[in-house]
Amino acid sequence: MDKGTKSLVNVFLSVLAPVLVLDHCSATGDSVWHLGTTWAMAVALSLPIGCGIYSFITERKVELLTVFGLLGTILTGVVTIYANTGEGMAIRPDTPWWYAAKEALIALLLAGAMLVNSRKEGSMLRAFVYSDAIFDVKTIEKTVEEKGTTEEYNKTLTHAAYMTSASLLFSALANFALALYFLLPVPGAPAAEQAELYNYAVSKMTWMGLLIIGVPLLITLMMVMRYLSAKLGQVSGLPDDRIFLPR
């Protein structure tokens, strides 16, 4: 399976499939796919966790993005368990704030990690934009060393890390606000409906986050890649067809 196919499968199992499960399986009924709120959430969380474990077993390496994805999934499970320890069938009234904090925390951790060792292989910058699957990093670094422009090269990577980190900080604020928007009405609903409404809210946050937050973040990352390609061309003297890997 090539990298493109793997990425599509990963997106489906980590994002789309959990949304479908929470949307269509959270109800309690006679249909075989009506799992109830607890089992629907358990299945939805197990999909990205299983995807991450499978990736580790087959590729024998741990990628930072996978680690943060698993951390986010585990924290979702922790908050969900906490939410369902309220009185009777109601969720805890402070659940929206804990969930919003969890959503912001992951983006904040990513932003912080982006600034750490941005020049090193395995850094978050390499995982996000300066990937050796897109850029011919070895040729660039060899050329930069030969030209004696290593300092300018390092500054370019640092600036790219700052730009990406800033977009992630915005994402943290947007995630926090989006979580409160969908979850704050849940504790005000009838107690018997709150657990199911909570699952639906988590589902909506997932796919709405892709549109409202994910698309602007993707555009920002593309802009950072354009910045990198232009600056790397200047510090290395390489044309675009030498900076990027051949397709």
PDB file of C-alpha atoms in Angstrom:
ATOM      1  CA  MET A   1       0.000   0.000   0.000  1.00  0.00           C
ATOM      2  CA  ASP A   2       1.514   3.381  -1.041  1.00  0.00           C
ATOM      3  CA  LYS A   3       1.712   6.439   1.217  1.00  0.00           C
ATOM      4  CA  GLY A   4      -1.275   8.143  -0.406  1.00  0.00           C
ATOM      5  CA  THR A   5      -3.542   5.135   0.121  1.00  0.00           C
ATOM      6  CA  LYS A   6      -2.297   4.739   3.704  1.00  0.00           C
ATOM      7  CA  SER A   7      -3.120   8.374   4.416  1.00  0.00           C
ATOM      8  CA  LEU A   8      -6.667   7.989   3.051  1.00  0.00           C
ATOM      9  CA  VAL A   9      -7.238   4.838   5.101  1.00  0.00           C
ATOM     10  CA  ASN A  10      -5.869   6.579   8.194  1.00  0.00           C
ATOM     11  CA  VAL A  11      -8.180   9.577   7.704  1.00  0.00           C
ATOM     12  CA  PHE A  12     -11.174   7.272   7.261  1.00  0.00           C
ATOM     13  CA  LEU A  13     -10.444   5.155  10.344  1.00  0.00           C
ATOM     14  CA  SER A  14      -9.315   8.033  12.556  1.00  0.00           C
ATOM     15  CA  VAL A  15     -11.906  10.671  11.609  1.00  0.00           C
ATOM     16  CA  LEU A  16     -14.722   9.651   9.271  1.00  0.00           C
ATOM     17  CA  ALA A  17     -15.544   6.212  10.686  1.00  0.00           C
ATOM     18  CA  PRO A  18     -15.778   7.446  14.330  1.00  0.00           C
ATOM     19  CA  VAL A  19     -18.125  10.235  13.170  1.00  0.00           C
ATOM     20  CA  LEU A  20     -20.367   7.714  11.375  1.00  0.00           C
ATOM     21  CA  VAL A  21     -20.422   5.446  14.430  1.00  0.00           C
ATOM     22  CA  LEU A  22     -21.343   8.270  16.819  1.00  0.00           C
ATOM     23  CA  ASP A  23     -23.982   9.636  14.430  1.00  0.00           C
ATOM     24  CA  HIS A  24     -25.737   6.364  13.606  1.00  0.00           C
ATOM     25  CA  CYS A  25     -25.003   3.982  16.476  1.00  0.00           C
ATOM     26  CA  SER A  26     -25.539   6.108  19.606  1.00  0.00           C
ATOM     27  CA  ALA A  27     -29.293   5.567  19.757  1.00  0.00           C
ATOM     28  CA  THR A  28     -30.861   2.748  21.752  1.00  0.00           C
ATOM     29  CA  GLY A  29     -33.184   0.593  19.660  1.00  0.00           C
ATOM     30  CA  ASP A  30     -33.897  -2.756  18.022  1.00  0.00           C
ATOM     31  CA  SER A  31     -31.638  -2.224  15.015  1.00  0.00           C
ATOM     32  CA  VAL A  32     -28.357  -4.107  15.072  1.00  0.00           C
ATOM     33  CA  TRP A  33     -26.379  -0.874  14.601  1.00  0.00           C
ATOM     34  CA  HIS A  34     -28.034   0.820  17.591  1.00  0.00           C
ATOM     35  CA  LEU A  35     -25.294   0.184  20.139  1.00  0.00           C
ATOM     36  CA  GLY A  36     -26.272   2.748  22.737  1.00  0.00           C
ATOM     37  CA  THR A  37     -24.192   5.701  23.876  1.00  0.00           C
ATOM     38  CA  THR A  38     -21.510   3.791  25.806  1.00  0.00           C
ATOM     39  CA  TRP A  39     -20.703   1.151  23.181  1.00  0.00           C
ATOM     40  CA  ALA A  40     -20.925   3.648  20.310  1.00  0.00           C
ATOM     41  CA  MET A  41     -18.337   5.862  21.999  1.00  0.00           C
ATOM     42  CA  ALA A  42     -16.154   2.823  22.792  1.00  0.00           C
ATOM     43  CA  VAL A  43     -16.193   1.661  19.151  1.00  0.00           C
ATOM     44  CA  ALA A  44     -15.566   5.206  17.858  1.00  0.00           C
ATOM     45  CA  LEU A  45     -12.529   5.598  20.129  1.00  0.00           C
ATOM     46  CA  SER A  46     -11.165   2.124  19.391  1.00  0.00           C
ATOM     47  CA  LEU A  47     -10.864   2.820  15.657  1.00  0.00           C
ATOM     48  CA  PRO A  48      -8.123   5.524  15.806  1.00  0.00           C
ATOM     49  CA  ILE A  49      -6.401   3.690  18.681  1.00  0.00           C
ATOM     50  CA  GLY A  50      -6.355   0.454  16.672  1.00  0.00           C
ATOM     51  CA  CYS A  51      -5.113   2.351  13.602  1.00  0.00           C
ATOM     52  CA  GLY A  52      -2.222   3.804  15.592  1.00  0.00           C
ATOM     53  CA  ILE A  53      -1.253   0.464  17.118  1.00  0.00           C
ATOM     54  CA  TYR A  54      -1.379  -1.250  13.720  1.00  0.00           C
ATOM     55  CA  SER A  55       0.813   1.491  12.222  1.00  0.00           C
ATOM     56  CA  PHE A  56       3.368   1.009  14.995  1.00  0.00           C
ATOM     57  CA  ILE A  57       3.400  -2.790  14.610  1.00  0.00           C
ATOM     58  CA  THR A  58       3.766  -2.739  10.814  1.00  0.00           C
ATOM     59  CA  GLU A  59       6.178   0.194  10.469  1.00  0.00           C
ATOM     60  CA  ARG A  60       8.161  -0.316  13.681  1.00  0.00           C
ATOM     61  CA  LYS A  61       8.331   3.391  14.401  1.00  0.00           C
ATOM     62  CA  VAL A  62       6.395   5.972  16.375  1.00  0.00           C
ATOM     63  CA  GLU A  63       5.470   9.206  14.618  1.00  0.00           C
ATOM     64  CA  LEU A  64       4.768  12.286  16.707  1.00  0.00           C
ATOM     65  CA  LEU A  65       1.507  13.007  14.897  1.00  0.00           C
ATOM     66  CA  THR A  66       0.295   9.488  15.680  1.00  0.00           C
ATOM     67  CA  VAL A  67       1.257   9.944  19.339  1.00  0.00           C
ATOM     68  CA  PHE A  68      -0.697  13.197  19.600  1.00  0.00           C
ATOM     69  CA  GLY A  69      -3.652  11.627  17.801  1.00  0.00           C
ATOM     70  CA  LEU A  70      -3.709   8.722  20.243  1.00  0.00           C
ATOM     71  CA  LEU A  71      -3.337  11.117  23.176  1.00  0.00           C
ATOM     72  CA  GLY A  72      -6.331  13.089  21.960  1.00  0.00           C
ATOM     73  CA  THR A  73      -8.373   9.910  21.582  1.00  0.00           C
ATOM     74  CA  ILE A  74      -7.442   8.664  25.053  1.00  0.00           C
ATOM     75  CA  LEU A  75      -8.296  12.043  26.614  1.00  0.00           C
ATOM     76  CA  THR A  76     -11.654  11.958  24.834  1.00  0.00           C
ATOM     77  CA  GLY A  77     -12.292   8.599  26.509  1.00  0.00           C
ATOM     78  CA  VAL A  78     -11.237   9.952  29.910  1.00  0.00           C
ATOM     79  CA  VAL A  79     -13.518  12.997  29.622  1.00  0.00           C
ATOM     80  CA  THR A  80     -16.372  10.773  28.420  1.00  0.00           C
ATOM     81  CA  ILE A  81     -15.989   8.444  31.407  1.00  0.00           C
ATOM     82  CA  TYR A  82     -15.952  11.481  33.698  1.00  0.00           C
ATOM     83  CA  ALA A  83     -19.029  12.915  31.951  1.00  0.00           C
ATOM     84  CA  ASN A  84     -21.019   9.751  32.566  1.00  0.00           C
ATOM     85  CA  THR A  85     -20.395   9.695  36.323  1.00  0.00           C
ATOM     86  CA  GLY A  86     -23.024  12.368  36.943  1.00  0.00           C
ATOM     87  CA  GLU A  87     -26.196  11.932  38.953  1.00  0.00           C
ATOM     88  CA  GLY A  88     -28.636   9.465  37.450  1.00  0.00           C
ATOM     89  CA  MET A  89     -28.590   9.491  33.644  1.00  0.00           C
ATOM     90  CA  ALA A  90     -27.334  13.064  33.381  1.00  0.00           C
ATOM     91  CA  ILE A  91     -23.789  13.946  32.420  1.00  0.00           C
ATOM     92  CA  ARG A  92     -21.718  16.112  34.741  1.00  0.00           C
ATOM     93  CA  PRO A  93     -22.609  19.799  34.205  1.00  0.00           C
ATOM     94  CA  ASP A  94     -18.965  20.877  33.903  1.00  0.00           C
ATOM     95  CA  THR A  95     -18.266  18.387  31.094  1.00  0.00           C
ATOM     96  CA  PRO A  96     -18.357  21.008  28.290  1.00  0.00           C
ATOM     97  CA  TRP A  97     -15.510  22.942  29.911  1.00  0.00           C
ATOM     98  CA  TRP A  98     -13.365  19.858  30.442  1.00  0.00           C
ATOM     99  CA  TYR A  99     -13.943  18.743  26.863  1.00  0.00           C
ATOM    100  CA  ALA A 100     -13.153  22.217  25.522  1.00  0.00           C
ATOM    101  CA  ALA A 101      -9.941  22.285  27.578  1.00  0.00           C
ATOM    102  CA  LYS A 102      -8.990  18.888  26.152  1.00  0.00           C
ATOM    103  CA  GLU A 103      -9.584  20.098  22.604  1.00  0.00           C
ATOM    104  CA  ALA A 104      -7.428  23.188  23.145  1.00  0.00           C
ATOM    105  CA  LEU A 105      -4.705  21.238  24.974  1.00  0.00           C
ATOM    106  CA  ILE A 106      -3.837  18.991  22.013  1.00  0.00           C
ATOM    107  CA  ALA A 107      -3.402  21.960  19.655  1.00  0.00           C
ATOM    108  CA  LEU A 108      -1.348  23.811  22.297  1.00  0.00           C
ATOM    109  CA  LEU A 109       0.917  20.785  22.770  1.00  0.00           C
ATOM    110  CA  LEU A 110       1.360  20.541  18.999  1.00  0.00           C
ATOM    111  CA  ALA A 111       2.242  24.245  18.849  1.00  0.00           C
ATOM    112  CA  GLY A 112       4.803  23.802  21.618  1.00  0.00           C
ATOM    113  CA  ALA A 113       6.284  20.696  20.033  1.00  0.00           C
ATOM    114  CA  MET A 114       6.561  22.562  16.725  1.00  0.00           C
ATOM    115  CA  LEU A 115       9.076  24.953  18.295  1.00  0.00           C
ATOM    116  CA  VAL A 116      11.257  22.176  19.728  1.00  0.00           C
ATOM    117  CA  ASN A 117      14.131  20.944  17.562  1.00  0.00           C
ATOM    118  CA  SER A 118      12.537  22.311  14.387  1.00  0.00           C
ATOM    119  CA  ARG A 119      15.832  21.731  12.570  1.00  0.00           C
ATOM    120  CA  LYS A 120      16.136  18.069  13.502  1.00  0.00           C
ATOM    121  CA  GLU A 121      14.891  14.959  11.744  1.00  0.00           C
ATOM    122  CA  GLY A 122      11.780  13.661  13.488  1.00  0.00           C
ATOM    123  CA  SER A 123      10.661  17.154  14.585  1.00  0.00           C
ATOM    124  CA  MET A 124       7.046  18.288  14.274  1.00  0.00           C
ATOM    125  CA  LEU A 125       8.023  20.670  11.466  1.00  0.00           C
ATOM    126  CA  ARG A 126       9.319  17.671   9.502  1.00  0.00           C
ATOM    127  CA  ALA A 127       6.086  15.824  10.210  1.00  0.00           C
ATOM    128  CA  PHE A 128       3.807  18.724   9.226  1.00  0.00           C
ATOM    129  CA  VAL A 129       5.362  20.559   6.289  1.00  0.00           C
ATOM    130  CA  TYR A 130       9.084  19.991   5.789  1.00  0.00           C
ATOM    131  CA  SER A 131       8.604  16.312   5.095  1.00  0.00           C
ATOM    132  CA  ASP A 132      11.188  14.160   3.350  1.00  0.00           C
ATOM    133  CA  ALA A 133       8.252  12.694   1.434  1.00  0.00           C
ATOM    134  CA  ILE A 134       7.805  16.094  -0.281  1.00  0.00           C
ATOM    135  CA  PHE A 135      11.141  17.918  -0.066  1.00  0.00           C
ATOM    136  CA  ASP A 136      14.499  16.478  -1.092  1.00  0.00           C
ATOM    137  CA  VAL A 137      15.872  17.244   2.376  1.00  0.00           C
ATOM    138  CA  LYS A 138      19.166  15.388   1.955  1.00  0.00           C
ATOM    139  CA  THR A 139      20.078  17.246  -1.255  1.00  0.00           C
ATOM    140  CA  ILE A 140      19.054  20.590   0.258  1.00  0.00           C
ATOM    141  CA  GLU A 141      21.108  20.075   3.431  1.00  0.00           C
ATOM    142  CA  LYS A 142      24.133  18.853   1.496  1.00  0.00           C
ATOM    143  CA  THR A 143      24.001  21.853  -0.843  1.00  0.00           C
ATOM    144  CA  VAL A 144      23.494  24.303   2.026  1.00  0.00           C
ATOM    145  CA  GLU A 145      26.519  22.878   3.839  1.00  0.00           C
ATOM    146  CA  GLU A 146      28.654  23.152   0.702  1.00  0.00           C
ATOM    147  CA  LYS A 147      27.567  26.779   0.132  1.00  0.00           C
ATOM    148  CA  GLY A 148      28.140  27.738   3.770  1.00  0.00           C
ATOM    149  CA  THR A 149      24.560  29.005   4.248  1.00  0.00           C
ATOM    150  CA  THR A 150      23.653  26.730   7.147  1.00  0.00           C
ATOM    151  CA  GLU A 151      22.782  29.674   9.423  1.00  0.00           C
ATOM    152  CA  GLU A 152      20.305  31.097   6.901  1.00  0.00           C
ATOM    153  CA  TYR A 153      18.893  27.585   6.382  1.00  0.00           C
ATOM    154  CA  ASN A 154      18.322  27.146  10.126  1.00  0.00           C
ATOM    155  CA  LYS A 155      16.646  30.565  10.354  1.00  0.00           C
ATOM    156  CA  THR A 156      14.315  29.576   7.530  1.00  0.00           C
ATOM    157  CA  LEU A 157      13.229  26.427   9.385  1.00  0.00           C
ATOM    158  CA  THR A 158      12.784  28.393  12.622  1.00  0.00           C
ATOM    159  CA  HIS A 159      10.566  30.978  10.904  1.00  0.00           C
ATOM    160  CA  ALA A 160       8.512  28.203   9.305  1.00  0.00           C
ATOM    161  CA  ALA A 161       8.078  26.614  12.750  1.00  0.00           C
ATOM    162  CA  TYR A 162       6.902  29.961  14.193  1.00  0.00           C
ATOM    163  CA  MET A 163       4.372  30.396  11.388  1.00  0.00           C
ATOM    164  CA  THR A 164       2.999  26.873  11.808  1.00  0.00           C
ATOM    165  CA  SER A 165       2.910  27.221  15.595  1.00  0.00           C
ATOM    166  CA  ALA A 166       0.892  30.452  15.291  1.00  0.00           C
ATOM    167  CA  SER A 167      -1.707  28.662  13.149  1.00  0.00           C
ATOM    168  CA  LEU A 168      -1.933  25.904  15.770  1.00  0.00           C
ATOM    169  CA  LEU A 169      -2.480  28.477  18.530  1.00  0.00           C
ATOM    170  CA  PHE A 170      -5.420  29.828  16.535  1.00  0.00           C
ATOM    171  CA  SER A 171      -6.627  26.249  16.142  1.00  0.00           C
ATOM    172  CA  ALA A 172      -6.512  25.809  19.943  1.00  0.00           C
ATOM    173  CA  LEU A 173      -8.763  28.820  20.478  1.00  0.00           C
ATOM    174  CA  ALA A 174     -11.122  27.724  17.705  1.00  0.00           C
ATOM    175  CA  ASN A 175     -11.318  24.175  19.090  1.00  0.00           C
ATOM    176  CA  PHE A 176     -12.129  25.528  22.562  1.00  0.00           C
ATOM    177  CA  ALA A 177     -14.917  27.754  21.229  1.00  0.00           C
ATOM    178  CA  LEU A 178     -16.351  25.038  18.960  1.00  0.00           C
ATOM    179  CA  ALA A 179     -16.496  22.520  21.818  1.00  0.00           C
ATOM    180  CA  LEU A 180     -18.369  24.948  24.058  1.00  0.00           C
ATOM    181  CA  TYR A 181     -20.763  25.827  21.231  1.00  0.00           C
ATOM    182  CA  PHE A 182     -21.842  22.216  20.748  1.00  0.00           C
ATOM    183  CA  LEU A 183     -21.606  20.951  24.330  1.00  0.00           C
ATOM    184  CA  LEU A 184     -22.917  23.754  26.547  1.00  0.00           C
ATOM    185  CA  PRO A 185     -26.575  23.075  25.580  1.00  0.00           C
ATOM    186  CA  VAL A 186     -26.272  19.355  26.493  1.00  0.00           C
ATOM    187  CA  PRO A 187     -26.478  19.654  30.332  1.00  0.00           C
ATOM    188  CA  GLY A 188     -29.660  21.711  29.912  1.00  0.00           C
ATOM    189  CA  ALA A 189     -31.471  18.904  28.067  1.00  0.00           C
ATOM    190  CA  PRO A 190     -33.589  16.252  29.837  1.00  0.00           C
ATOM    191  CA  ALA A 191     -31.314  13.926  31.838  1.00  0.00           C
ATOM    192  CA  ALA A 192     -32.345  10.799  29.882  1.00  0.00           C
ATOM    193  CA  GLU A 193     -31.240  12.403  26.592  1.00  0.00           C
ATOM    194  CA  GLN A 194     -27.924  13.915  27.681  1.00  0.00           C
ATOM    195  CA  ALA A 195     -25.626  10.930  27.048  1.00  0.00           C
ATOM    196  CA  GLU A 196     -26.923  10.510  23.502  1.00  0.00           C
ATOM    197  CA  LEU A 197     -26.755  14.259  22.836  1.00  0.00           C
ATOM    198  CA  TYR A 198     -23.178  14.245  24.129  1.00  0.00           C
ATOM    199  CA  ASN A 199     -22.199  11.612  21.534  1.00  0.00           C
ATOM    200  CA  TYR A 200     -23.907  13.567  18.778  1.00  0.00           C
ATOM    201  CA  ALA A 201     -22.127  16.752  19.874  1.00  0.00           C
ATOM    202  CA  VAL A 202     -18.723  15.000  19.768  1.00  0.00           C
ATOM    203  CA  SER A 203     -19.554  13.728  16.279  1.00  0.00           C
ATOM    204  CA  LYS A 204     -20.546  17.196  15.063  1.00  0.00           C
ATOM    205  CA  MET A 205     -17.402  18.716  16.532  1.00  0.00           C
ATOM    206  CA  THR A 206     -15.278  16.209  14.647  1.00  0.00           C
ATOM    207  CA  TRP A 207     -16.566  16.854  11.143  1.00  0.00           C
ATOM    208  CA  MET A 208     -17.314  20.543  11.691  1.00  0.00           C
ATOM    209  CA  GLY A 209     -13.769  20.941  13.011  1.00  0.00           C
ATOM    210  CA  LEU A 210     -12.475  19.569   9.712  1.00  0.00           C
ATOM    211  CA  LEU A 211     -14.347  22.303   7.832  1.00  0.00           C
ATOM    212  CA  ILE A 212     -14.070  25.280  10.167  1.00  0.00           C
ATOM    213  CA  ILE A 213     -10.594  24.601  11.565  1.00  0.00           C
ATOM    214  CA  GLY A 214      -8.989  21.946   9.368  1.00  0.00           C
ATOM    215  CA  VAL A 215      -9.411  23.732   6.035  1.00  0.00           C
ATOM    216  CA  PRO A 216      -7.911  27.085   7.180  1.00  0.00           C
ATOM    217  CA  LEU A 217      -5.091  25.160   8.878  1.00  0.00           C
ATOM    218  CA  LEU A 218      -4.439  23.251   5.643  1.00  0.00           C
ATOM    219  CA  ILE A 219      -4.321  26.515   3.695  1.00  0.00           C
ATOM    220  CA  THR A 220      -1.863  27.936   6.242  1.00  0.00           C
ATOM    221  CA  LEU A 221       0.355  24.862   5.961  1.00  0.00           C
ATOM    222  CA  MET A 222       0.341  25.215   2.179  1.00  0.00           C
ATOM    223  CA  MET A 223       1.414  28.852   2.575  1.00  0.00           C
ATOM    224  CA  VAL A 224       4.236  27.766   4.888  1.00  0.00           C
ATOM    225  CA  MET A 225       5.312  25.216   2.281  1.00  0.00           C
ATOM    226  CA  ARG A 226       5.397  27.968  -0.357  1.00  0.00           C
ATOM    227  CA  TYR A 227       7.483  30.092   1.992  1.00  0.00           C
ATOM    228  CA  LEU A 228       9.851  27.186   2.566  1.00  0.00           C
ATOM    229  CA  SER A 229      10.251  26.429  -1.122  1.00  0.00           C
ATOM    230  CA  ALA A 230      11.053  30.080  -1.903  1.00  0.00           C
ATOM    231  CA  LYS A 231      13.511  30.564   0.971  1.00  0.00           C
ATOM    232  CA  LEU A 232      15.169  27.180   0.497  1.00  0.00           C
ATOM    233  CA  GLY A 233      15.723  28.073  -3.141  1.00  0.00           C
ATOM    234  CA  GLN A 234      17.471  31.260  -2.030  1.00  0.00           C
ATOM    235  CA  VAL A 235      19.750  29.693   0.607  1.00  0.00           C
ATOM    236  CA  SER A 236      20.621  26.613  -1.459  1.00  0.00           C
ATOM    237  CA  GLY A 237      20.560  27.994  -4.994  1.00  0.00           C
ATOM    238  CA  LEU A 238      18.596  24.929  -6.102  1.00  0.00           C
ATOM    239  CA  PRO A 239      15.699  25.180  -8.587  1.00  0.00           C
ATOM    240  CA  ASP A 240      12.241  23.925  -7.614  1.00  0.00           C
ATOM    241  CA  ASP A 241      12.723  20.605  -9.393  1.00  0.00           C
ATOM    242  CA  ARG A 242      15.698  19.908  -7.098  1.00  0.00           C
ATOM    243  CA  ILE A 243      14.037  21.155  -3.897  1.00  0.00           C
ATOM    244  CA  PHE A 244      10.990  18.919  -4.241  1.00  0.00           C
ATOM    245  CA  LEU A 245      11.191  15.173  -4.738  1.00  0.00           C
ATOM    246  CA  PRO A 246      10.390  14.067  -8.289  1.00  0.00           C
ATOM    247  CA  ARG A 247       6.854  12.787  -8.812  1.00  0.00           C
TER     248      ARG A 247
END
